[in-house]
């Protein structure tokens, strides 16, 4: 069995303790409840406070949960609500397009796939939920970089690796791609990440009209494109799906 890190276990226990009470707790109460020396408890509380996970009342010196936990909790709920709202619409998109459908969100320096609907045929396919895709070359990533300032910074400041001869790596050219994405409301990846593969994606917004993810289809170039261009009906279907999920999240019409 893998060894655990004691300080992290203690910090987690401390957060659960603060979450379970209806009032702020003092240092002695925290240390007594967890069986820790006051110095140890104080050190963990100070670290959690510096990271925003715990706040200390200036008047009483007592501790309570901090706002950073609320932010993390909202991010967790946003992703799960996004996936729940998208289930029916992504199934419909896979059926209408005949291609694989992916739902992605920003995670660290890439796109985390949180939902994947298989192409509706009998071909052998691998579930990619949990996989990380690059921001700068995939359609999902370009959409996030175009609409989310954090994703934009990650893509602009990160290493834009050339996966194929079509990958856009120059920063000025990449910014031009993002401008085009915002102007037309969708992004494309035609053999920029994988040879022979094309993708199209569109942004999903929440009730605050903030970008919370992207949805897109991926398939063989000969099916998704015609005469070197993405098929208009495929682009329209992806955009309709993104709008439908956004409406279900309370974003209204775009």
PDB file of C-alpha atoms in Angstrom, residues 3 6 36 45 50 58 62 72-73 78 84 88 92 96 113 123 131 135-136 139 148 158 166 173-174 190 214 220-221:
ATOM      1  CA  UNK A   3       2.398   5.661   1.955  1.00  0.00           C
ATOM      2  CA  UNK A   6       0.902  12.960   7.126  1.00  0.00           C
ATOM      3  CA  UNK A  36      -2.204  17.739  17.599  1.00  0.00           C
ATOM      4  CA  UNK A  45      -3.531  26.666   9.869  1.00  0.00           C
ATOM      5  CA  UNK A  50      -1.772  31.758   3.169  1.00  0.00           C
ATOM      6  CA  UNK A  58      -8.970  39.586  13.250  1.00  0.00           C
ATOM      7  CA  UNK A  62     -10.603  32.167  15.512  1.00  0.00           C
ATOM      8  CA  UNK A  72     -12.745  25.368  -6.056  1.00  0.00           C
ATOM      9  CA  UNK A  73     -16.159  24.038  -5.131  1.00  0.00           C
ATOM     10  CA  UNK A  78     -19.553  23.918 -12.931  1.00  0.00           C
ATOM     11  CA  UNK A  84     -24.957  16.742 -16.925  1.00  0.00           C
ATOM     12  CA  UNK A  88     -28.518  14.652 -24.283  1.00  0.00           C
ATOM     13  CA  UNK A  92     -27.781  14.035 -30.494  1.00  0.00           C
ATOM     14  CA  UNK A  96     -26.555  13.675 -36.463  1.00  0.00           C
ATOM     15  CA  UNK A 113     -11.854  15.769 -21.761  1.00  0.00           C
ATOM     16  CA  UNK A 123     -15.622   0.592 -35.126  1.00  0.00           C
ATOM     17  CA  UNK A 131      -7.336  12.596 -21.415  1.00  0.00           C
ATOM     18  CA  UNK A 135      -4.599  24.093 -26.119  1.00  0.00           C
ATOM     19  CA  UNK A 136      -2.884  25.587 -29.149  1.00  0.00           C
ATOM     20  CA  UNK A 139     -10.332  22.914 -31.954  1.00  0.00           C
ATOM     21  CA  UNK A 148     -11.164  32.343 -21.623  1.00  0.00           C
ATOM     22  CA  UNK A 158       3.282  27.983 -23.175  1.00  0.00           C
ATOM     23  CA  UNK A 166       0.123  22.358 -40.202  1.00  0.00           C
ATOM     24  CA  UNK A 173      -0.167  33.783 -36.314  1.00  0.00           C
ATOM     25  CA  UNK A 174      -1.749  32.024 -33.349  1.00  0.00           C
ATOM     26  CA  UNK A 190      -7.558  20.238 -39.801  1.00  0.00           C
ATOM     27  CA  UNK A 214     -16.153  23.690 -25.386  1.00  0.00           C
ATOM     28  CA  UNK A 220     -11.441  11.580 -40.517  1.00  0.00           C
ATOM     29  CA  UNK A 221     -10.644  14.515 -42.822  1.00  0.00           C
TER      30      UNK A 221
END
